[in-house]
Coordinates of C-alpha atoms (C1' of nucleotides) in Angstrom, one line a residue:
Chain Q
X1 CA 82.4 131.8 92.4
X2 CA 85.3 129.7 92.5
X3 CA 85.4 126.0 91.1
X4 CA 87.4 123.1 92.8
X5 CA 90.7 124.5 92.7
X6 CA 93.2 121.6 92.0
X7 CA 96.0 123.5 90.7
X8 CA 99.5 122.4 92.2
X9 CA 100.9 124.5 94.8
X10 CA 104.7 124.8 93.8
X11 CA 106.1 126.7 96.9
X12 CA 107.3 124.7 100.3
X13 CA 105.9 125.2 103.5
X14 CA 108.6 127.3 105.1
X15 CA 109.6 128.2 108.3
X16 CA 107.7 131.3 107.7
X17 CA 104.6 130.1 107.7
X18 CA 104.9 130.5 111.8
X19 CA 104.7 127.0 112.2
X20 CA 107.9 124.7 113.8
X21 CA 108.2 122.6 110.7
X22 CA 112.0 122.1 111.5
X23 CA 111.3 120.6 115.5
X24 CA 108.3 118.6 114.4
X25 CA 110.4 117.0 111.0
X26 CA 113.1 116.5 114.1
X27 CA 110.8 114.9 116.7
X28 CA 109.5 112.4 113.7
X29 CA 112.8 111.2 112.4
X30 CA 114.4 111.1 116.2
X31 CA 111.4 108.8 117.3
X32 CA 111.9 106.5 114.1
X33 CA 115.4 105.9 114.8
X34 CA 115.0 105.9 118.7
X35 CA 112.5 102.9 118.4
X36 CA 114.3 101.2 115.2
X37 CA 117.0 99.8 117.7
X38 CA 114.6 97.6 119.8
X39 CA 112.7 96.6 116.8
X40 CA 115.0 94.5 115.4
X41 CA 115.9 92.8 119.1
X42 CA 112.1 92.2 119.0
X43 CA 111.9 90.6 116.3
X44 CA 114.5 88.1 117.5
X45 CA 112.2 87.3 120.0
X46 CA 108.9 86.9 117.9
X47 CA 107.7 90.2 119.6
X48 CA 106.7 93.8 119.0
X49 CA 106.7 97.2 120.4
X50 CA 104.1 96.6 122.3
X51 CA 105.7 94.0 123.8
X52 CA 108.4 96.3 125.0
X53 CA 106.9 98.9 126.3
X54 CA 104.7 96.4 129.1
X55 CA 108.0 94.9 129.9
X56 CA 109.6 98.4 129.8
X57 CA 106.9 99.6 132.8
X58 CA 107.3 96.4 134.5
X59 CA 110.9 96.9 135.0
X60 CA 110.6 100.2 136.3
X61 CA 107.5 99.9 138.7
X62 CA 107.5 96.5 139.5
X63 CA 104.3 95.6 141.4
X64 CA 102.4 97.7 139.1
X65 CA 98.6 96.5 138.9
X66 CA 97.1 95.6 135.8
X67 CA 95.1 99.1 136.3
X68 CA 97.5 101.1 137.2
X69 CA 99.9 99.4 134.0
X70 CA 96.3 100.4 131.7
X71 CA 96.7 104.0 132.9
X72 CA 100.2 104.4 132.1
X73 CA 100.2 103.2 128.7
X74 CA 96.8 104.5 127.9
X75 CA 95.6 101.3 125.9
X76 CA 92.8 99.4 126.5
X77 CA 92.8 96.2 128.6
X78 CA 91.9 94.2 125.5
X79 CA 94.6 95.3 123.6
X80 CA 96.7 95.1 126.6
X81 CA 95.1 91.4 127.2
X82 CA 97.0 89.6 124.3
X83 CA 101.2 90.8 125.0
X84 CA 100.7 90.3 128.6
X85 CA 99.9 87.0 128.0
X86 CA 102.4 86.3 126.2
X87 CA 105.1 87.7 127.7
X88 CA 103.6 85.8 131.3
X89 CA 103.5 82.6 129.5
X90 CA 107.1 83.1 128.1
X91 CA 108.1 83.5 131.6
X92 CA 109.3 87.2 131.3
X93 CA 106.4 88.5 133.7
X94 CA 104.7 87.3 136.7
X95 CA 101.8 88.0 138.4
X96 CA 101.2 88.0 141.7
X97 CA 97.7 88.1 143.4
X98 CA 97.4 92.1 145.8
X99 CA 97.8 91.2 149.3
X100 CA 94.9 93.7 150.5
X101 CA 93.0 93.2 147.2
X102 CA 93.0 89.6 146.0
X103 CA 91.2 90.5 142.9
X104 CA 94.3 92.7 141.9
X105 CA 97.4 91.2 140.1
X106 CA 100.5 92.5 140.8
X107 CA 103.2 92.6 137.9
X108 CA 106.7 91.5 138.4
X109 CA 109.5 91.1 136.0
X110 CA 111.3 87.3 136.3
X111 CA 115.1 87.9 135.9
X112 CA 114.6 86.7 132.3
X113 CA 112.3 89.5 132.0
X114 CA 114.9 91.9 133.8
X115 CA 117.0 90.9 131.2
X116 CA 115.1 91.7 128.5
X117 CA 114.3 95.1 129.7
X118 CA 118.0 96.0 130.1
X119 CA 118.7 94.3 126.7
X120 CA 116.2 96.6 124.8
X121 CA 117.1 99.5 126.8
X122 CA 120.9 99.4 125.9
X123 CA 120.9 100.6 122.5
X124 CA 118.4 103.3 122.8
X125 CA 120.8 104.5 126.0
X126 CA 124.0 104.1 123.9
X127 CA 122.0 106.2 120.8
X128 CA 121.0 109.0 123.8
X129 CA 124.4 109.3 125.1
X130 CA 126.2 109.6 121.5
X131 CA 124.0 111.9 121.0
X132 CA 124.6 113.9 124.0
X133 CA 128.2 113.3 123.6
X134 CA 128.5 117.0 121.8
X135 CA 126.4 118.5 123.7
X136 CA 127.3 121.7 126.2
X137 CA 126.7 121.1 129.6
X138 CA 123.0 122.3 130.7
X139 CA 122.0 120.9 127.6
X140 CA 120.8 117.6 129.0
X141 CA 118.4 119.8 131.3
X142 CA 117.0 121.5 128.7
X143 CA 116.2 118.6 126.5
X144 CA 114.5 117.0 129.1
X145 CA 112.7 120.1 130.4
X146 CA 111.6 120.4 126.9
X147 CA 110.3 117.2 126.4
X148 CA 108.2 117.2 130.2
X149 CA 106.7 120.2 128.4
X150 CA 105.7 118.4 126.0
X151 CA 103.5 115.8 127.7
X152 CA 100.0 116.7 128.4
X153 CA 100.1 118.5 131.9
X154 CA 98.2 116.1 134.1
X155 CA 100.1 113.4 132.8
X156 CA 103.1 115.2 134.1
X157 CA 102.8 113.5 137.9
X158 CA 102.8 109.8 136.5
X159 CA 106.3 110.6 134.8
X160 CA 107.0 111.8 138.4
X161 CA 106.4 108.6 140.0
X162 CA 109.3 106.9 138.1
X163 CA 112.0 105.7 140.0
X164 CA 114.8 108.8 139.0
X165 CA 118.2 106.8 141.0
X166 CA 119.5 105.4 143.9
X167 CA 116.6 103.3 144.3
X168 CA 117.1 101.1 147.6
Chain H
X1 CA 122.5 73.7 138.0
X2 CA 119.9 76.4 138.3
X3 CA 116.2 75.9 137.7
X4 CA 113.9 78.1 135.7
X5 CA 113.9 80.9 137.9
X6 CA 110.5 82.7 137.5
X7 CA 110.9 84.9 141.0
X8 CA 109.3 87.8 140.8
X9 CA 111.8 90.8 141.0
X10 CA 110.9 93.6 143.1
X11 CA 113.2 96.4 143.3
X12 CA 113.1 98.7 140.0
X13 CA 115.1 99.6 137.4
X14 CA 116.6 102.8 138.1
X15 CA 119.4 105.6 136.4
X16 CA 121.6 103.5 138.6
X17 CA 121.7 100.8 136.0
X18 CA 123.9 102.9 133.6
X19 CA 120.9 103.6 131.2
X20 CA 118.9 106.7 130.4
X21 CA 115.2 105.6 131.4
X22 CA 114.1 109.5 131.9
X23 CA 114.8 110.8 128.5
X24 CA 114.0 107.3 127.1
X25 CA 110.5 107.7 128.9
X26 CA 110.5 111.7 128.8
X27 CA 110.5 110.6 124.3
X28 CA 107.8 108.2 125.1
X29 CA 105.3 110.1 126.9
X30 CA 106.1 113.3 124.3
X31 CA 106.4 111.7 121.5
X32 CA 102.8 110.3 122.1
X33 CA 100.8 113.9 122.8
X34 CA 102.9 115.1 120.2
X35 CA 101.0 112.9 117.7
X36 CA 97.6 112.9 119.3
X37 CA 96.8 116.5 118.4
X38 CA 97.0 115.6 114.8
X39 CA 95.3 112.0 115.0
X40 CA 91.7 113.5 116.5
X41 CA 91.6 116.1 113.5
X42 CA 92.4 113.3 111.0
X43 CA 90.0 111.1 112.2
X44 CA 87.6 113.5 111.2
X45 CA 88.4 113.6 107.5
X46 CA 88.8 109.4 107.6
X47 CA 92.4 109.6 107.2
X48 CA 94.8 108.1 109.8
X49 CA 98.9 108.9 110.6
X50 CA 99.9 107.6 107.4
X51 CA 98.1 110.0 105.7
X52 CA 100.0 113.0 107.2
X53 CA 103.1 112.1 107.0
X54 CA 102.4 111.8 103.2
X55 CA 100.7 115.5 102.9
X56 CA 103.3 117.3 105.0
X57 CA 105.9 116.1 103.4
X58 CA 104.4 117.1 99.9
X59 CA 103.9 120.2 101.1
X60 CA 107.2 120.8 102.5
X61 CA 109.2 119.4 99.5
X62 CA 106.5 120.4 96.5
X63 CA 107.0 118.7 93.5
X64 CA 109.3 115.5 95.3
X65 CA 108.2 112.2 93.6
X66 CA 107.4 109.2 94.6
X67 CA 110.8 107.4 94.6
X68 CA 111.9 110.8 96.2
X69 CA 109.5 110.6 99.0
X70 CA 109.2 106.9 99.8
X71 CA 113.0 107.6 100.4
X72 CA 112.0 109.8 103.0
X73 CA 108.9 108.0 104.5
X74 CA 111.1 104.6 104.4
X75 CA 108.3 102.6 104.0
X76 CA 107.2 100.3 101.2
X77 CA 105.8 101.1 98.0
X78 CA 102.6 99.3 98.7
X79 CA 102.1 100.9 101.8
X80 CA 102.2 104.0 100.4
X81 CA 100.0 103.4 97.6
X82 CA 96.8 103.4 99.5
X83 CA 96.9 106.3 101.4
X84 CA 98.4 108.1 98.3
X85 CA 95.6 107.1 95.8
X86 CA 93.1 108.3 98.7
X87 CA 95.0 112.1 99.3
X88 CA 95.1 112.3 95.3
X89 CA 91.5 110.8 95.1
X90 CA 90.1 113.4 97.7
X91 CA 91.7 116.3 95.9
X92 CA 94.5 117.1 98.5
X93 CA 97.3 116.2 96.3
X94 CA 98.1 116.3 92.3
X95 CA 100.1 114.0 90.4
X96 CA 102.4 116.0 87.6
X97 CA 104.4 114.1 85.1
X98 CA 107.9 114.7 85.5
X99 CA 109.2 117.1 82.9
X100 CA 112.7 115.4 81.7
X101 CA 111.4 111.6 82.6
X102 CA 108.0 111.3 82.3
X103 CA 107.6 107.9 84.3
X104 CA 108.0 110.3 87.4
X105 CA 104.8 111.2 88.8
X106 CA 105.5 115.0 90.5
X107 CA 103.6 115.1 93.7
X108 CA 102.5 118.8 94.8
X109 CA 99.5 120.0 97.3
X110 CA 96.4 121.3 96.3
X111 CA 95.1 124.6 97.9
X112 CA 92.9 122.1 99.8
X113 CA 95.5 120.1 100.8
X114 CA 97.7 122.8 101.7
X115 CA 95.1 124.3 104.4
X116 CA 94.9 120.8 106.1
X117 CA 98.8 120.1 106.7
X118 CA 98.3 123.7 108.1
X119 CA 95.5 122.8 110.2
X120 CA 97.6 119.7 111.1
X121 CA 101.0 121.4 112.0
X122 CA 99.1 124.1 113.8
X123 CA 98.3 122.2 117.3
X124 CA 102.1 120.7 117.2
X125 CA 103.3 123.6 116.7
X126 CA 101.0 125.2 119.6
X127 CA 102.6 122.7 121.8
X128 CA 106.0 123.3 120.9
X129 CA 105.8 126.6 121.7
X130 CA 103.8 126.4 125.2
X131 CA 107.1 124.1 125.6
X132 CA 109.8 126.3 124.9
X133 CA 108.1 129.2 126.7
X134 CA 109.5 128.4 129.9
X135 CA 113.2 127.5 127.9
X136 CA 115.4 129.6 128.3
X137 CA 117.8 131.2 125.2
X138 CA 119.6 128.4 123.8
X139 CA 117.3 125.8 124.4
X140 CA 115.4 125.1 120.9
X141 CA 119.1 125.0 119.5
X142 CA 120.1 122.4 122.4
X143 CA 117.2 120.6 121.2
X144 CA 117.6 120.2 118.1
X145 CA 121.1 119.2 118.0
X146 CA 120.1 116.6 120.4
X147 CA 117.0 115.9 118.3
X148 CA 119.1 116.2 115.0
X149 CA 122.3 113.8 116.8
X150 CA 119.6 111.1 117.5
X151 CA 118.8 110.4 114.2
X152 CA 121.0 107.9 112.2
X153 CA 124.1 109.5 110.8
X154 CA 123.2 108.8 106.9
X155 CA 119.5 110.0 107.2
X156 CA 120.9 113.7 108.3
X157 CA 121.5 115.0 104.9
X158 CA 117.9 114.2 103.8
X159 CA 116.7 116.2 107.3
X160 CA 119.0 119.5 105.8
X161 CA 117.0 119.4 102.1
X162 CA 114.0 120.6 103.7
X163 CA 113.2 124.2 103.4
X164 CA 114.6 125.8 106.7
X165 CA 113.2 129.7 106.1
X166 CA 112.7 132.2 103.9
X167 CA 111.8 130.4 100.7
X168 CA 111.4 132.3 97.7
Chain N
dG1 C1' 115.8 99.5 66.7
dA2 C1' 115.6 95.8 70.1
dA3 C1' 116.6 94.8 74.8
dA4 C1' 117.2 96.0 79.4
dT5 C1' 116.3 98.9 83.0
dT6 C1' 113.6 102.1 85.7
dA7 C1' 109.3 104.5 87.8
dT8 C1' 105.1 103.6 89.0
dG9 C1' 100.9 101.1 89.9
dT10 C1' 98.2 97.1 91.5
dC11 C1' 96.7 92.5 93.3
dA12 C1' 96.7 89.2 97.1
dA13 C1' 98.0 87.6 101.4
dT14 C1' 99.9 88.4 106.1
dA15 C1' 101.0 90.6 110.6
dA16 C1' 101.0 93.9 114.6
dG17 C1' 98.6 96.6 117.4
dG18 C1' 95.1 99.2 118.2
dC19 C1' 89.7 99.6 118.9
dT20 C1' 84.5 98.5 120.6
dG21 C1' 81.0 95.7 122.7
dA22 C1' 79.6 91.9 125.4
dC23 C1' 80.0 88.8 128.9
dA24 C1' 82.2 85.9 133.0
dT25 C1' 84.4 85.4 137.5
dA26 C1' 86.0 86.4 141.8
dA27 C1' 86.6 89.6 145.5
dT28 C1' 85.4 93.7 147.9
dT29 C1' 82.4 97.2 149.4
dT30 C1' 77.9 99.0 150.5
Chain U
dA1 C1' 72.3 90.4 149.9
dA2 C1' 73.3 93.5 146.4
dA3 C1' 76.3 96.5 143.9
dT4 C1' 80.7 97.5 142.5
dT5 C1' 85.4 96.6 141.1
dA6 C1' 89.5 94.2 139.0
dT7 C1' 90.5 91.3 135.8
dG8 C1' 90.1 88.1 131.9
dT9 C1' 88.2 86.6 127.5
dC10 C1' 85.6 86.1 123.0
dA11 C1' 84.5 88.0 118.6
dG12 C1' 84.9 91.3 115.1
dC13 C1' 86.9 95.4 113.0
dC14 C1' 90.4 99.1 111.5
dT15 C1' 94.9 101.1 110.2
dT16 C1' 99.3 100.6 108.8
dA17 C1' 102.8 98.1 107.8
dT18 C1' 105.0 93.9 105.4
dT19 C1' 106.3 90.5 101.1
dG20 C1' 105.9 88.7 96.5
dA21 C1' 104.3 88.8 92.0
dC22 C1' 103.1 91.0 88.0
dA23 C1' 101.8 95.0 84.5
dT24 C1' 102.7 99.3 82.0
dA25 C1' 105.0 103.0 80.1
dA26 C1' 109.1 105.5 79.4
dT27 C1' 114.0 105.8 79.3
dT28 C1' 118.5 104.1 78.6
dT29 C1' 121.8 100.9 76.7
dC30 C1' 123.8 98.1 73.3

DNA sequence: GAAATTATGTCAATAAGGCTGACATAATTT
DNA sequence: AAATTATGTCAGCCTTATTGACATAATTTC
């Protein structure tokens, strides 16, 4: 029989152990960075990520109900509850009672809000195109093929429903 | 002199406003499956994200100590001290007293702990490979030079010390 | 050899951002 | 009129991070 084996292992996961160590270790340092930037603006503004990423929505599908916001983010209204309110009483969101449902709140950035967004938005855009800056053309299609393949496929249609240009 | 202005805006942010909402989103929505596969399997041992970065990181750079790999984690000593003491506690990791300073504490995997960063890398990796399926050749390396260029200039040597293949 | 530095560990307090469960209100639908 | 839906709120809990302070042992420096 064997006892508890707590003997050091001395040899690295590799590469040949059939597993993507090298594009997992890449995703996890990319993501750290990528969200370092708006951090620190945060901060500056006695928020968090959380913060950003409501006001982040907002921006892009102004109107949003407080449902539909719940579904994109995948949180739960509770924990949702206490950055809304702040950011509404700060004045960077407003709500706006549904003109067919009542009971529904409509989400709207305020231009201070609009301002926000684009503030926190800049440096992870400048970080994106540096880094595409050596890249080959085509490139930019495959990362973001690649990362759409990533996403769980039924959440595939919400990314869908973003606003991708020329907006009217 | 203009008032608080607390109109709700209703047109969207869009690519039209010179920044790159759809990878910015496209990181957001992968990054976030990415890590769920992991998290549900953790949960099941009582550990949480913290405690996988710790074990794959042991287990990709055997032997790394603690200065060594709160270098990598960039996070506090304090923060890593709990999850530590529980991964060495529970028998997934081994402390080892440095050979030429023996302050250093030598952190390897146990067999035990080496089968549960392999159950933990195993759905990323799953995913990673139902992504690049559809890619075509030259894809993974478009992504990870993007990946790679996204990270913060001076963290890219540490990203190179891990084992790429064919470890001996 | 004594003193300073270094590597690690630990204690206490704090904060952000999640969670669950329970309950309240108003508006809509059945 | 009753049931359902959309939202809000209260209370408590968990994980993971933070800072600051201090302790111990080992190494390095003078």
């Amino acid at each position: 029989m064997s006892t508890i084996d707590d003997e050091p292992i001395k040899t690295p996961l590799t590469l040949d152990d059939g597993v993507d160590f090298a594009v997992i270790e890449h995703l996890f340092f990319a993501y750290r960075d990528f969200t370092a930037d708006p951090d620190a603006i945060l901060a500056e503004y006695g928020f968090g990520r959380a913060h950003h990423r409501v006001l982040h929505f907002v921006n892009r599908l102004p109107g949003l109900t407080v449902a539909e916001l719940l579904d994109v983010l995948r949180i739960t209204k509770q924990s949702l509850a206490r950055v809304l309110k702040q950011l509404i009483d700060d004045g960077y969101i407003v709500q706006v009672p549904g003109p067919r449902d009542r009971r529904q709140r409509e989400l709207y950035p305020t231009q201070k809000g609009r301002d926000l967004a684009m503030e926190l938005a800049l440096p992870q855009s400048r970080r994106i195109r540096a880094a595409l800056e050596e890249a080959e053309p085509g490139d930019v299609a495959a990362v973001e093929r690649f990362l759409r393949a990533m996403v769980n496929p039924e959440l595939r249609p919400q990314m869908d429903k973003l606003p991708n240009g020329r907006s009217k």
